[in-house]
Short mmCIF file of C-alpha atoms and ligand atoms in Angstrom, two decimals:
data_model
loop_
_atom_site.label_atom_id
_atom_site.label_comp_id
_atom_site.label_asym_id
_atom_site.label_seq_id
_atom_site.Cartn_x
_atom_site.Cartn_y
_atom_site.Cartn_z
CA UNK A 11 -28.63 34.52 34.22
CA UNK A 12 -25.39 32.33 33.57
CA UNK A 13 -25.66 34.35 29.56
CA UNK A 14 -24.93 37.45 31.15
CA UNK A 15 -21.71 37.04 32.75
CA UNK A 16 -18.93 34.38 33.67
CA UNK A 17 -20.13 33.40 37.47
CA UNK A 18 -18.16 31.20 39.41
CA UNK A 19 -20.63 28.19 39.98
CA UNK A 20 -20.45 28.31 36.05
CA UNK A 21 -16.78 27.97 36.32
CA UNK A 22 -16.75 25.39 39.15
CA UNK A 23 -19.20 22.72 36.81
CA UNK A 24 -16.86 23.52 34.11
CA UNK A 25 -13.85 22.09 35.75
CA UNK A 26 -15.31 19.87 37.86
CA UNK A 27 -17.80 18.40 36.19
CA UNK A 28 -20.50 18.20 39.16
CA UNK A 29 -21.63 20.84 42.04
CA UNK A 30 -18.51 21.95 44.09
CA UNK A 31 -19.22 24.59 47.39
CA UNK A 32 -17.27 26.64 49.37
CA UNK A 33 -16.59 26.08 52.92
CA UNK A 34 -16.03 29.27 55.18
CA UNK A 35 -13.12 28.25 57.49
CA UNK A 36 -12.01 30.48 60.31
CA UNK A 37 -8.63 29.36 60.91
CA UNK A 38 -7.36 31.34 63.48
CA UNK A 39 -5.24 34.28 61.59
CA UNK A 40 -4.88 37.61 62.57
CA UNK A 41 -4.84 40.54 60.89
CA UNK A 42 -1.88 43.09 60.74
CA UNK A 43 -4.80 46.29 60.49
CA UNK A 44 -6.63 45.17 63.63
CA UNK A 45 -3.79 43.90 66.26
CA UNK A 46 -1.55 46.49 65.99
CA UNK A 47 1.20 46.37 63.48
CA UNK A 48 -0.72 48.89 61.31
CA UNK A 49 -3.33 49.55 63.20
CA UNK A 50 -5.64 48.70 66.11
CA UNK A 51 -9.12 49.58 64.45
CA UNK A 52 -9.46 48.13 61.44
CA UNK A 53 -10.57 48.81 58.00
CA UNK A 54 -13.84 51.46 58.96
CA UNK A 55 -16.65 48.63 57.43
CA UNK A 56 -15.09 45.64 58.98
CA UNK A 57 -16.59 43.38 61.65
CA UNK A 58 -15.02 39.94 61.88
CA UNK A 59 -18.09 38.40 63.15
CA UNK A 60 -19.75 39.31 59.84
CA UNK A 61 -17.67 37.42 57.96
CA UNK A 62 -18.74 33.48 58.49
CA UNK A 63 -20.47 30.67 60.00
CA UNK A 64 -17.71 30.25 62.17
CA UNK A 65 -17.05 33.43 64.07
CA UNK A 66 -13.43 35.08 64.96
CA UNK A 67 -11.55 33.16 66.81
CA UNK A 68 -13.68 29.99 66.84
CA UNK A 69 -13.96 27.54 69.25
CA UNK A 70 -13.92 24.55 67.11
CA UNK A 71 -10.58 22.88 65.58
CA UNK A 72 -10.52 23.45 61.67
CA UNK A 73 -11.47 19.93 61.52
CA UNK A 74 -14.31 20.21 63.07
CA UNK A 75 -15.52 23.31 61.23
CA UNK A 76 -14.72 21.35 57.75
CA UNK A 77 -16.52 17.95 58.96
CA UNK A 78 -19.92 20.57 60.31
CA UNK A 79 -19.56 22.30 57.07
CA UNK A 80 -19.45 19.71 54.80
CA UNK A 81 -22.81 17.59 56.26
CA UNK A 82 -24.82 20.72 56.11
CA UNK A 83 -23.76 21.61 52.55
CA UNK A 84 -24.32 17.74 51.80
CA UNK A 85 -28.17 17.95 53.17
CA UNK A 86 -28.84 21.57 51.71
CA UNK A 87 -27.39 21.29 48.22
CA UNK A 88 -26.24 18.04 48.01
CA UNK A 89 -22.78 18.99 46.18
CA UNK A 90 -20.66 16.37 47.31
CA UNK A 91 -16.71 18.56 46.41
CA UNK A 92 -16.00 21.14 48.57
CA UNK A 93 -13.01 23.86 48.80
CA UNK A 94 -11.51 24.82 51.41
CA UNK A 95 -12.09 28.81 52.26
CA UNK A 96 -9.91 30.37 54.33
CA UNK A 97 -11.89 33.68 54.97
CA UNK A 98 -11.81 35.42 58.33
CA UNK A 99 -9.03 37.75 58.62
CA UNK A 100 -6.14 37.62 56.74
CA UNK A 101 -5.16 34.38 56.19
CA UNK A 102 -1.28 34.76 55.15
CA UNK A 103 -0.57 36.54 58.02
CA UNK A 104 1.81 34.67 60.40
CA UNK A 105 4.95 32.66 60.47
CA UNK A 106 5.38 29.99 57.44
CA UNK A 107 5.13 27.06 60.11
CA UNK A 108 1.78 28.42 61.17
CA UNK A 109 0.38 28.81 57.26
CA UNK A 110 1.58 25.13 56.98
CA UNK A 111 -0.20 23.75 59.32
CA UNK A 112 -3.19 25.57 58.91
CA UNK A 113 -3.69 24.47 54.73
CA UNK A 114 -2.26 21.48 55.74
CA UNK A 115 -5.59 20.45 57.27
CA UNK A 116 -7.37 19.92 53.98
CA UNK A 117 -4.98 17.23 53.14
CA UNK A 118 -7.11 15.20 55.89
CA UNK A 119 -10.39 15.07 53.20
CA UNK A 120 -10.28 13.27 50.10
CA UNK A 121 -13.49 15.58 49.13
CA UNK A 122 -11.87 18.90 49.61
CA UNK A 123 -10.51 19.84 45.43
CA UNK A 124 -9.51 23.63 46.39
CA UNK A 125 -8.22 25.84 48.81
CA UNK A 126 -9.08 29.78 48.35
CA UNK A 127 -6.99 31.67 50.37
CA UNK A 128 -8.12 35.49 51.47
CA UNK A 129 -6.12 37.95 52.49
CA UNK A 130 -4.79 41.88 52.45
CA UNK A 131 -2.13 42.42 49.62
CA UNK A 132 0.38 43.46 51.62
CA UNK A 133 0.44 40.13 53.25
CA UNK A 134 2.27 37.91 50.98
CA UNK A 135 5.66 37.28 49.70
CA UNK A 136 7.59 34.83 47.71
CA UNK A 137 8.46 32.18 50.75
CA UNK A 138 4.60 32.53 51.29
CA UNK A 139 3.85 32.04 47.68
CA UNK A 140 6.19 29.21 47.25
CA UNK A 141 4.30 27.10 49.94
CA UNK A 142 0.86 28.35 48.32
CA UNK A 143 2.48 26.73 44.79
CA UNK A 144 2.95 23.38 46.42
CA UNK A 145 -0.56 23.22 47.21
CA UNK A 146 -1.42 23.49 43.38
CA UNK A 147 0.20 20.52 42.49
CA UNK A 148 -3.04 18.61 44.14
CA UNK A 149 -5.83 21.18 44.21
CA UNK A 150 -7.22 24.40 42.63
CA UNK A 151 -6.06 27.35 44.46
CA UNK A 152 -6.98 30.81 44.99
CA UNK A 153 -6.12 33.95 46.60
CA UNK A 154 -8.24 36.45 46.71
CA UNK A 155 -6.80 39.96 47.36
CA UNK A 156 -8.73 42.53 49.52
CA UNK A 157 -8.78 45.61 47.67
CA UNK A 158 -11.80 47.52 47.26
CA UNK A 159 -10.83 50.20 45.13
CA UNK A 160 -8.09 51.90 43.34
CA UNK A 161 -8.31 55.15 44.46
CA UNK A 162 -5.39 55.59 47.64
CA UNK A 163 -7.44 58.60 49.16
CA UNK A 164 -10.31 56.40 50.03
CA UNK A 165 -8.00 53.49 50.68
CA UNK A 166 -6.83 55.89 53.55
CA UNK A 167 -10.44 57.20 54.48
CA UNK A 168 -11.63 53.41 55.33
CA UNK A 169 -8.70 52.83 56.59
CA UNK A 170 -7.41 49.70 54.60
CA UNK A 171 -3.40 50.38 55.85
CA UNK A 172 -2.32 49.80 52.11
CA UNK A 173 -1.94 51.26 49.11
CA UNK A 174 -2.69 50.11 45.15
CA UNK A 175 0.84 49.82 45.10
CA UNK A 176 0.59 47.18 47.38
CA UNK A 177 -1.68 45.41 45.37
CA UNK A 178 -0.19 45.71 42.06
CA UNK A 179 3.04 44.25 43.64
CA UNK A 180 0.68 41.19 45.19
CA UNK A 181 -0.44 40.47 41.95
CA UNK A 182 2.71 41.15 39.70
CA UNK A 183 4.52 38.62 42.44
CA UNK A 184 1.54 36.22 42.41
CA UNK A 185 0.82 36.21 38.44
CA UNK A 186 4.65 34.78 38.31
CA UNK A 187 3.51 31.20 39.85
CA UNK A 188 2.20 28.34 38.09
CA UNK A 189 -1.66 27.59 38.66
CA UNK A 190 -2.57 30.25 41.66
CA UNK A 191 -5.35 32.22 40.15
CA UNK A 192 -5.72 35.56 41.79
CA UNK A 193 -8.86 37.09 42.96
CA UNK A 194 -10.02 40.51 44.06
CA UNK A 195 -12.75 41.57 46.37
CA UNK A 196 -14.18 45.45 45.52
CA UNK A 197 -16.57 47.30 47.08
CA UNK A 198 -19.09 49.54 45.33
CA UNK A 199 -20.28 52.61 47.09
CA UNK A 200 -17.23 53.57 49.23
CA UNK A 201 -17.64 56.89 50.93
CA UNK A 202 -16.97 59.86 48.46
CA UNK A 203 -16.66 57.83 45.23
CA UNK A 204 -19.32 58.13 42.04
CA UNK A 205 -19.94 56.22 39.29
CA UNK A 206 -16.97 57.57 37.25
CA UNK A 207 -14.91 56.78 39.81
CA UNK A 208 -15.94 53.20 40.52
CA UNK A 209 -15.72 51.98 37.07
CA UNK A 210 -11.99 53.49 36.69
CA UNK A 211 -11.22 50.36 39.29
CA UNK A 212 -13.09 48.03 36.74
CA UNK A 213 -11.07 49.66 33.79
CA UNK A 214 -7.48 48.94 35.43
CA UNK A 215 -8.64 45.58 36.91
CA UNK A 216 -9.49 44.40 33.35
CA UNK A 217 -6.13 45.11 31.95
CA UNK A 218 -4.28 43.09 35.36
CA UNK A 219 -3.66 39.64 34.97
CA UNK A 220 -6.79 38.77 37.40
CA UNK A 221 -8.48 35.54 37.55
CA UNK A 222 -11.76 36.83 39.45
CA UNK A 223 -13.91 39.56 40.98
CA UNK A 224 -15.89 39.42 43.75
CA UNK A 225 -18.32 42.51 44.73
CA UNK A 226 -19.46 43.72 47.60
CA UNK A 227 -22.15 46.85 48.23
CA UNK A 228 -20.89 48.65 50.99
CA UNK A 229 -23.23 48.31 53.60
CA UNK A 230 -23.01 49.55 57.75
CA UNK A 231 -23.04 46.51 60.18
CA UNK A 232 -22.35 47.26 63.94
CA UNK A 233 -19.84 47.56 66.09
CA UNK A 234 -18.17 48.66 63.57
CA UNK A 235 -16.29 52.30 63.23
CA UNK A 236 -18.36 52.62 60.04
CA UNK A 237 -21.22 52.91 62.21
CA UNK A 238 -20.12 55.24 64.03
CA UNK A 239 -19.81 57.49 60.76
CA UNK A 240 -23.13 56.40 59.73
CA UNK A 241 -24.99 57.62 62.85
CA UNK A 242 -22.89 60.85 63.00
CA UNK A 243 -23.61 62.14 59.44
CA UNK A 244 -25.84 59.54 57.46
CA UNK A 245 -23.62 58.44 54.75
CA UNK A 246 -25.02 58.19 51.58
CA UNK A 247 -25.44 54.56 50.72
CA UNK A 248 -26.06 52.97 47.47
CA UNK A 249 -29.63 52.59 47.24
CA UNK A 250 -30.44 49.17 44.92
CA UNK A 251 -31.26 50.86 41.80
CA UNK A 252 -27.72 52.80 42.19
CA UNK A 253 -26.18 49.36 42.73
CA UNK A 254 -27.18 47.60 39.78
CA UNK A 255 -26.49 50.42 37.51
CA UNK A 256 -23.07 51.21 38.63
CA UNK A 257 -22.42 47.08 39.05
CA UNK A 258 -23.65 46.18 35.71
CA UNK A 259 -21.63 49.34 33.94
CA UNK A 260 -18.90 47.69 35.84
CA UNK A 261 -19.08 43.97 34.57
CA UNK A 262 -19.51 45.52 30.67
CA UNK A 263 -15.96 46.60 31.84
CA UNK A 264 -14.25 43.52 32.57
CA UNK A 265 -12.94 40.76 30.00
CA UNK A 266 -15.60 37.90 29.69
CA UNK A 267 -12.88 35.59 31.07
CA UNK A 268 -12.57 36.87 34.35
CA UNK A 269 -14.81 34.64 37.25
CA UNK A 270 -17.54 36.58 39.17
CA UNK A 271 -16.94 35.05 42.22
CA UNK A 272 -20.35 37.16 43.97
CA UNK A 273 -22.39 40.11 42.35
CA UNK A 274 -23.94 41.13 45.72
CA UNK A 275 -22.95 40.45 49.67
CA UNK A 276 -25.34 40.16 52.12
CA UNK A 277 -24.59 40.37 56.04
CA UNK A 278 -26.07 38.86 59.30
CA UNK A 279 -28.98 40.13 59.90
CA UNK A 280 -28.74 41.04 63.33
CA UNK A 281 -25.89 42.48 62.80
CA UNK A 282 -27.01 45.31 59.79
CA UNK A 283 -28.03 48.28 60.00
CA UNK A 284 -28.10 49.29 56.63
CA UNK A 285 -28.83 49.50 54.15
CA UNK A 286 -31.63 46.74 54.13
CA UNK A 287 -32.04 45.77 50.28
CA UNK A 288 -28.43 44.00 50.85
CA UNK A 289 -30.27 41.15 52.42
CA UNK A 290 -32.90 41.08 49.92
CA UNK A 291 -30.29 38.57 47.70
CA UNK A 292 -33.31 37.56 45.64
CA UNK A 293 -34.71 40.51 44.47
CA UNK A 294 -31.04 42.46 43.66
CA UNK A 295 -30.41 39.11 41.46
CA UNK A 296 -33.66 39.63 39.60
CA UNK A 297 -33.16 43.73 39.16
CA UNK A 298 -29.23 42.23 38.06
CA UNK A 299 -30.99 40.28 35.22
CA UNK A 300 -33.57 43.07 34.31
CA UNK A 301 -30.66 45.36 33.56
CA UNK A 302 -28.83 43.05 31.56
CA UNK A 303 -31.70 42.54 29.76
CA UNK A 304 -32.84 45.84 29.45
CA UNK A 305 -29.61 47.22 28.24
CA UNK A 306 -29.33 44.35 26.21
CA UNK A 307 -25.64 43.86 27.39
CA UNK A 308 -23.20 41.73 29.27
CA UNK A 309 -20.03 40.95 31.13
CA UNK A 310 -17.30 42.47 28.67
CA UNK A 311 -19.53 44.36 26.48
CA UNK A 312 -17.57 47.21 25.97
CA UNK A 313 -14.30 47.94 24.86
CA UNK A 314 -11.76 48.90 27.99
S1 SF4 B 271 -7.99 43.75 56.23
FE1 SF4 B 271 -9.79 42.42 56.31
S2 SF4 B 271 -9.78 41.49 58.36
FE2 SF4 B 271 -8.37 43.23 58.40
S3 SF4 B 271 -9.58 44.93 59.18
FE3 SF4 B 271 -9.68 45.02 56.93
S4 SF4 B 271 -11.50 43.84 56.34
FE4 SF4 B 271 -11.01 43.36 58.50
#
């Protein structure tokens, strides 16, 4: 469905010329929402372990997680580039000598062309950036920004510890070096927002000087205090028809230059409790498609 919008494997053949995959790294950060400095219990949907391979905290050196990584993605897709993906908590969050040492690793692997960086927006500064800049002298870099949305009162209702502020000033600070292309991770289907709502986030994101998108349903995985609100008042989750609608109004939204990095997220299974389409990646690609098709549109269709 590569006609329909700008996806990222798209982009990756583009530069690269030949099949490049991301490697999930957990490399030990923190993150200021969940240890203390903002708060102790996290953004409401968030569950670390749901995030990679390699769980929180994991027990093999980032060496060892790249080298594991790397021969599976060799055998399964036989891409033979890799980038480096620094995704479990927020990984800017520490002392500069500790971020060093950390993206230093990558230098050890001739095979490793990019290092994507995630973290919370209010996370970075310009010492930060400056040692993120060196590393794009020798590889394509990313961060990508959590956001989720642009409305502050449900930034405060899931608990995110930030503000859009916070994020416009990440990415006003970030656009400003050379070669670090920015990326932002939204959620559809946040408690109390509608349609109208959602696609005023894709309206200012297409006017920000934003290098990719990458979307996530909301969906309830345990242990989590999302949960919690789920099995005190049943929250009213996007069903899969809602989804596409909403996610293919929002893509019409954005510029046809801006990298999808993901149109849907799924989550461990043993770890979801719902809703259960999320894990169904095949069939939400296919109803993606239909409504493309049906609407007879695509990524930057209309006018912002
Ligand atoms: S900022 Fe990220 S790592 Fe921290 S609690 Fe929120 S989702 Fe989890």
């Amino acid at each position: 469905m590569d006609e329909y919008f700008y996806s990222f494997s798209r982009y990756l053949k583009d530069k690269f010329g030949q099949k490049v995959r991301r490697i999930s790294l957990d490399a030990g950060f923190d993150c200021p929402n969940i240890d203390g400095a903002i708060s102790s219990q996290g953004c409401v949907f968030c569950n670390n372990k749901s995030f990679s391979h390699f769980s929180r905290k994991s027990p093999l050196s980032l060496e060892e997680q790249i080298i594991q990584a790397k021969e599976y993605i060799r055998r399964r897709f036989k891409a033979n580039k890799f980038i480096a993906y620094f995704q479990s908590n927020s990984n800017t969050y520490g002392d500069l000598n500790f971020l060093k040492k950390q993206y230093d690793v990558v230098r050890k692997f001739d095979d490793i062309v990019g290092i994507a960086i995630s973290t919370r927006p209010d996370c970075i500064d310009e010492e930060k950036l400056s040692l993120i800049e060196d590393f794009a002298k020798d590889y394509e870099v990313y961060i990508e920004y959590g956001l989720q949305t642009i409305h502050d009162k449900t930034l405060k209702l899931i608990n995110r510890g930030h503000t859009f502020s916070d994020f416009q000033r990440a990415v006003e600070l970030t656009s400003k070096r050379s070669n670090i292309n920015i990326g932002v991770h939204v959620i559809l289907g946040l408690p109390g927002e509608v349609k109208s709502g959602m696609l005023e986030t894709a309206k200012i994101l297409a006017k920000m000087p934003i290098w990719g998108v990458k979307f996530h349903a909301l969906h309830v995985v345990r242990d989590t205090l999302l949960a919690g609100m789920h099995e005190q008042t049943k929250l009213n989750l996007l069903s899969l028809d809602e989804y596409v609608d909403i996610l293919v109004s929002f893509l019409e939204l954005l510029p046809k230059n801006q990298v999808i990095l993901r149109l849907v997220s799924d989550a461990h299974q043993d770890l979801l409790i719902a809703p259960s389409w999320v894990n169904d990646k095949g069939r939400a690609l296919k109803m993606i498609e239909d409504e493309f098709r049906k609407r007879q549109t695509c990524q930057g269709a209309l006018p912002r």
